[in-house]
mmCIF file of C-alpha atoms in Angstrom:
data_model
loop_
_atom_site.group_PDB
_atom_site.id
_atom_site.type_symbol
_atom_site.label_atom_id
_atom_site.label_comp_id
_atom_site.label_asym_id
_atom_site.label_seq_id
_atom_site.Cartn_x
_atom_site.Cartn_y
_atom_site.Cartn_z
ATOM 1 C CA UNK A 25 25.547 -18.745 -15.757
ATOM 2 C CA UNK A 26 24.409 -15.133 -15.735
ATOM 3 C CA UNK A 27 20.617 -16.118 -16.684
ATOM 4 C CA UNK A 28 20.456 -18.674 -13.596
ATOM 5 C CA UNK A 29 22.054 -16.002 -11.172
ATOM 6 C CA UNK A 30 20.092 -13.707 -12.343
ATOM 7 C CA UNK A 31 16.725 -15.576 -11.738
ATOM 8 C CA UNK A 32 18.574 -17.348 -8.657
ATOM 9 C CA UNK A 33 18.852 -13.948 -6.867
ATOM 10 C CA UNK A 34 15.075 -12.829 -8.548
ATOM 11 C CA UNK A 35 13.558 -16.088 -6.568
ATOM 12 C CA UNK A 36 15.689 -15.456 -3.156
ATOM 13 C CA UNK A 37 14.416 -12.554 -3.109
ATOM 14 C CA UNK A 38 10.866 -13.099 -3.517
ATOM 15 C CA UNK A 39 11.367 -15.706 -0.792
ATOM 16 C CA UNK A 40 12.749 -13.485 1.276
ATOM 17 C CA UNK A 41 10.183 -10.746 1.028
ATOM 18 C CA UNK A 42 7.460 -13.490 1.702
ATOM 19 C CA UNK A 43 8.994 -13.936 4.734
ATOM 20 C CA UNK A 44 9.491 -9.974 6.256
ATOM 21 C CA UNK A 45 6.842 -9.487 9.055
ATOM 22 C CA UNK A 46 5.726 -6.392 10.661
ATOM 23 C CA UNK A 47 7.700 -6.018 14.430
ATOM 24 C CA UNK A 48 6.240 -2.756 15.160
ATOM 25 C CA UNK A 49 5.009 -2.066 18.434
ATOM 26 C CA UNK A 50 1.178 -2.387 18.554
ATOM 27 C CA UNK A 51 -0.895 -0.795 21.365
ATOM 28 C CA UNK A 52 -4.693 -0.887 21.896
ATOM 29 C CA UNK A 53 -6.213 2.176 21.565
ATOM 30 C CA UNK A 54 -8.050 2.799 25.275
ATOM 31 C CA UNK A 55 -10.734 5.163 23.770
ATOM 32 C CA UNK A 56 -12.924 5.095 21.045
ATOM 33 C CA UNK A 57 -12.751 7.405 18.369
ATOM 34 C CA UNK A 58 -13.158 11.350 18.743
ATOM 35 C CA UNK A 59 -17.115 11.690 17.804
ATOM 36 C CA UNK A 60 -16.063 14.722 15.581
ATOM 37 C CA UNK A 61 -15.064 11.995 13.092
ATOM 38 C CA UNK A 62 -16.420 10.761 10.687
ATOM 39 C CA UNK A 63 -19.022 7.542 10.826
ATOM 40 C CA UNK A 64 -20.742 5.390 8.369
ATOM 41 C CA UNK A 65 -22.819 2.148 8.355
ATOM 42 C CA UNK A 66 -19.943 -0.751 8.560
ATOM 43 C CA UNK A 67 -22.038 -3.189 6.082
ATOM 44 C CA UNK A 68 -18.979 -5.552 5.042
ATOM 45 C CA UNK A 69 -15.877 -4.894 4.144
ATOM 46 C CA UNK A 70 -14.597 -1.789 1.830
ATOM 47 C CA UNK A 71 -12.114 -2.883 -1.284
ATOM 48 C CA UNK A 72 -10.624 -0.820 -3.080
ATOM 49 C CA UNK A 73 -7.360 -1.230 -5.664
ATOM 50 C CA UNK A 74 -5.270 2.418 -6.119
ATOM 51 C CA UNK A 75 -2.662 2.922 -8.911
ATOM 52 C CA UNK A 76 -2.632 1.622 -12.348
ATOM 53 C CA UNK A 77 -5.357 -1.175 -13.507
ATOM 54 C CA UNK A 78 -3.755 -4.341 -14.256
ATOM 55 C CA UNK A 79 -3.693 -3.239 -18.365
ATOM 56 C CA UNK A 80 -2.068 -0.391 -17.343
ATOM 57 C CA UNK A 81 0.473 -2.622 -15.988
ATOM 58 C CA UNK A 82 0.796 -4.872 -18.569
ATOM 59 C CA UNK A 83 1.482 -1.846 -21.099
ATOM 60 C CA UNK A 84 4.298 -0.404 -18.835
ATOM 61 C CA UNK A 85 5.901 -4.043 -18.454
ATOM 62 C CA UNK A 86 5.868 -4.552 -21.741
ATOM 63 C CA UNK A 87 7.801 -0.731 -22.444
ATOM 64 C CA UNK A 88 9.900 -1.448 -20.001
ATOM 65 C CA UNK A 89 10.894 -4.800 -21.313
ATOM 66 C CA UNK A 90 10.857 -3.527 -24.704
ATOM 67 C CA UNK A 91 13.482 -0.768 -24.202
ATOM 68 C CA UNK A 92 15.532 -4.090 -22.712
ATOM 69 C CA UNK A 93 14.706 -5.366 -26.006
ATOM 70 C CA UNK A 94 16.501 -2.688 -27.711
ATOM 71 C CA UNK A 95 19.365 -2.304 -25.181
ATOM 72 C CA UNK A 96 19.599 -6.189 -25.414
ATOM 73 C CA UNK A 97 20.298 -5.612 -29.291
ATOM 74 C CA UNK A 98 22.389 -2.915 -29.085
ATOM 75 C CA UNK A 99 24.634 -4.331 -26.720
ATOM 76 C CA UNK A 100 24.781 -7.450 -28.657
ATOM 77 C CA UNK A 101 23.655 -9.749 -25.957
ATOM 78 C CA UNK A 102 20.921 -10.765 -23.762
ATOM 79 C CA UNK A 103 21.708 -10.037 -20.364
ATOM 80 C CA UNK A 104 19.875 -6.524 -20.210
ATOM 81 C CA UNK A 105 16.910 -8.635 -20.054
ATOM 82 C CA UNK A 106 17.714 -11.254 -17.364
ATOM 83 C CA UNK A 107 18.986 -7.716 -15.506
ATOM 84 C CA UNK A 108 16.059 -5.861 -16.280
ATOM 85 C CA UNK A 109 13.055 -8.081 -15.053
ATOM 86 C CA UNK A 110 13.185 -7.757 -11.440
ATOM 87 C CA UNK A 111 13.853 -4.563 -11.861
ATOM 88 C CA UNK A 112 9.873 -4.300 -14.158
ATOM 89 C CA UNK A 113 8.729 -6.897 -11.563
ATOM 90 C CA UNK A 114 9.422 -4.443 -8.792
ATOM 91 C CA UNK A 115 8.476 -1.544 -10.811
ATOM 92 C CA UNK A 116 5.056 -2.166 -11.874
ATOM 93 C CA UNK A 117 4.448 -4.229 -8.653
ATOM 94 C CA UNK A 118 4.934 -0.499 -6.469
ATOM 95 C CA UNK A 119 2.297 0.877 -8.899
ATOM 96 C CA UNK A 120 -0.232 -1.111 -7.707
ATOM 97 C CA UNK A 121 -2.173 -1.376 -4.275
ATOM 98 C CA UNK A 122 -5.306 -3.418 -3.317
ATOM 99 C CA UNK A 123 -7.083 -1.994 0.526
ATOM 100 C CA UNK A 124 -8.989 -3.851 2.469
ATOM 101 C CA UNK A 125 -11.327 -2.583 5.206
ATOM 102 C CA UNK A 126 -13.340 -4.653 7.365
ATOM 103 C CA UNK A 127 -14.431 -5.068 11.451
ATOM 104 C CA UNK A 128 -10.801 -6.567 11.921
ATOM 105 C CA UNK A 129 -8.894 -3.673 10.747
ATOM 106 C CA UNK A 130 -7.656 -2.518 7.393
ATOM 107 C CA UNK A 131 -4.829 -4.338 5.139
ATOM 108 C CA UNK A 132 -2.768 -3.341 1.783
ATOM 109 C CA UNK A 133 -1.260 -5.370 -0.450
ATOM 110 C CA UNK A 134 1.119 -5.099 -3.144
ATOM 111 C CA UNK A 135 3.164 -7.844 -4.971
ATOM 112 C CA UNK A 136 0.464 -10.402 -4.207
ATOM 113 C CA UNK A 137 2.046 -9.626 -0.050
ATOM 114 C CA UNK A 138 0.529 -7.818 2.431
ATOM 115 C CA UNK A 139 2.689 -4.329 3.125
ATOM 116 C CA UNK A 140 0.585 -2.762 5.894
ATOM 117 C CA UNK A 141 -1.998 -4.460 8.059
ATOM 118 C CA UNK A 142 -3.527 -2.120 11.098
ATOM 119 C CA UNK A 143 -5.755 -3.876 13.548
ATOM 120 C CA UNK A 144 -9.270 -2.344 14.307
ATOM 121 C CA UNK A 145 -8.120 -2.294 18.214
ATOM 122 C CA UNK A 146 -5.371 -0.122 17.317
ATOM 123 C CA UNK A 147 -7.307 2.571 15.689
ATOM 124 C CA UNK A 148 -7.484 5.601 17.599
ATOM 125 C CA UNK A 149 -9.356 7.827 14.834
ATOM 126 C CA UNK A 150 -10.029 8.177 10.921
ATOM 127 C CA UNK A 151 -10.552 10.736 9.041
ATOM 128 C CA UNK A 152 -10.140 12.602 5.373
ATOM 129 C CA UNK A 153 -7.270 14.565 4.206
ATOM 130 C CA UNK A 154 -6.120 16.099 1.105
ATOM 131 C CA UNK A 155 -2.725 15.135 0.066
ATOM 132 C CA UNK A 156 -0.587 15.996 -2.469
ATOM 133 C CA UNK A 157 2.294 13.821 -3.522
ATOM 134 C CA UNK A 158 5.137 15.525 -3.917
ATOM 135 C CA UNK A 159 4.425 17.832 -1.375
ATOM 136 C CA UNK A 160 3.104 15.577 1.297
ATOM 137 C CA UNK A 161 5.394 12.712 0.539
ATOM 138 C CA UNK A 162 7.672 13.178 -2.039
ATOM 139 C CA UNK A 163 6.321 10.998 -4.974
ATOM 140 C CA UNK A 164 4.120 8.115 -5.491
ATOM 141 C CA UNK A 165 3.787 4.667 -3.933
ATOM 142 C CA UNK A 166 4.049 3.387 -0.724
ATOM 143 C CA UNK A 167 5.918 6.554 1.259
ATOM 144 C CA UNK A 168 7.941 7.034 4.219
ATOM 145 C CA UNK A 169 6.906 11.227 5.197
ATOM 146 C CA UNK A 170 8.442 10.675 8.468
ATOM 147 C CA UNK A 171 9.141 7.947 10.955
ATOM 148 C CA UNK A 172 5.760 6.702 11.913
ATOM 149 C CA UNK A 173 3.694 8.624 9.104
ATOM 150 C CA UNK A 174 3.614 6.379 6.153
ATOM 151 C CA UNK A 175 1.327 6.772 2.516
ATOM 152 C CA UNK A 176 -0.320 4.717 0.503
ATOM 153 C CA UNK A 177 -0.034 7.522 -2.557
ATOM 154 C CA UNK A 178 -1.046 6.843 -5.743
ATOM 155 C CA UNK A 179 -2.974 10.631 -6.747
ATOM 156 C CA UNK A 180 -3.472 13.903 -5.405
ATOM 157 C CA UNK A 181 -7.374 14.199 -3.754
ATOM 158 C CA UNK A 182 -8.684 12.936 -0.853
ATOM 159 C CA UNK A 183 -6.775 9.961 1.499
ATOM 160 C CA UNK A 184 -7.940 8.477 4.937
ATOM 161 C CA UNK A 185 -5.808 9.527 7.455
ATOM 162 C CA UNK A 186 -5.356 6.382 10.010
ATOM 163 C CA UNK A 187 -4.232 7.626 13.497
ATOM 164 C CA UNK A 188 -3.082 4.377 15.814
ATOM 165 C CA UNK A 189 -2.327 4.121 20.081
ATOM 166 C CA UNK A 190 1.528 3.431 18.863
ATOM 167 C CA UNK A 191 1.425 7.301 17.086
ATOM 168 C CA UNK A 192 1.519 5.228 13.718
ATOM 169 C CA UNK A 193 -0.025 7.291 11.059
ATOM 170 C CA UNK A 194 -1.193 6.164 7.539
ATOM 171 C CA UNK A 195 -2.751 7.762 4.551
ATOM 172 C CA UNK A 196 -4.250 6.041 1.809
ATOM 173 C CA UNK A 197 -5.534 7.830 -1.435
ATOM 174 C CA UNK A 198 -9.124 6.909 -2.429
ATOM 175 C CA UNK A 199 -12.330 7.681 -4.101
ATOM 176 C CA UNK A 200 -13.605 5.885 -1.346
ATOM 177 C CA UNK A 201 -11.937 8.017 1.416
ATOM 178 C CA UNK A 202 -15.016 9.541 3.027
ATOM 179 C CA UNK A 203 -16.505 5.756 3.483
ATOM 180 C CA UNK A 204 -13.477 4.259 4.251
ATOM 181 C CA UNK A 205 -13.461 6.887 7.050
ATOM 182 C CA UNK A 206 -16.529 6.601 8.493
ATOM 183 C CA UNK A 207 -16.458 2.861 8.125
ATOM 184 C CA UNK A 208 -13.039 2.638 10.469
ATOM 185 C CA UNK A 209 -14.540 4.942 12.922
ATOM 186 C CA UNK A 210 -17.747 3.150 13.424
ATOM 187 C CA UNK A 211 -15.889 -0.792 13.334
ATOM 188 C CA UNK A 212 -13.512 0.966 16.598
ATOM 189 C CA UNK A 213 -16.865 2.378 17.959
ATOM 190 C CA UNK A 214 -18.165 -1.200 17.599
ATOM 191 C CA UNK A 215 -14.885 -2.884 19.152
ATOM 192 C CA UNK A 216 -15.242 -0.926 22.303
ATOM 193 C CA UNK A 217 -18.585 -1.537 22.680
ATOM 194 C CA UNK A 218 -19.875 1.955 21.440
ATOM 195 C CA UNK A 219 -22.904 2.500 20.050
#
């Protein structure tokens, strides 16, 4: 009974999360972006994936669910494990983000689900920061530094700083902050019929 309850609850809540939508209040941003930003040529969209590689993931779920292992045999029964994989599910899934950038606006997803998704008209500006995460934020992973300034931290170096009409900020870490940037700035430019 405790198996099926346990991956009962596991699928519930994977339903459930499939189902959370964004209700924030969206505005449209009435200006383009400050020209002191940065710009760059908007050729198709800008991927990137932050965190751990999917090995890297792999290696921790399989640590994770081998100190289960060991609990599981020390306590003489099985349960630790039917406890413990949501638990590595939601673990290794917050260690992971994929970013997408194109003329419609910029999207992350973790757990195969899209967690933030910022339309192009509600971009106000872009630009590069340096963040630190425990200073900045407070750890790793998708971060809350105060209402309506959220992270996408996954290492300390440059992030793009996304500023919105709503006063919804966003950083995301990235190699590919400086493009990512420009790239945002010149897509609004673009939507408002800037040149």
């Amino acid at each position: 009974a405790l198996p099926a309850g346990a991956l009962a609850g596991f699928a519930v809540g994977i339903a459930a999360a499939a189902r959370l939508r964004d209700h924030r209040v969206r505005a449209e941003a009435d200006a383009p972006p400050a020209a002191d930003l940065p710009r760059a040529p908007a050729n198709g969209p800008i991927r990137d994936a932050l965190g751990f590689g999917w090995v890297g993931l792999v290696v921790i779920a399989a640590l994770l669910l081998g100190l289960g292992a060991v609990v599981a045999v020390a306590l003489r029964g099985w349960w630790p494990l039917a406890a413990g994989l949501p638990v590595v599910v939601v673990l290794t899934g917050m260690m992971r983000f994929d970013v997408e950038a194109d003329e419609t606006g910029v999207r992350v997803r973790n757990l195969g689900m899209t967690s933030v998704d910022i339309g192009i008209e509600e971009i106000t500006g872009a630009q590069v920061v340096h963040v630190t995460p425990f200073k900045d934020y407070g750890g790793w992973g998708l971060r809350l530094r105060r209402p309506g300034s959220y992270g996408i931290v996954t290492r300390t170096g440059p992030a793009t700083r996304i500023d919105t009409a709503s006063g919804l900020t966003l950083a995301i870490t990235t190699d590919k902050a400086e493009e990512l940037a420009g790239a945002l700035n010149a897509w609004a430019d673009l939507r408002r019929g800037v040149a």
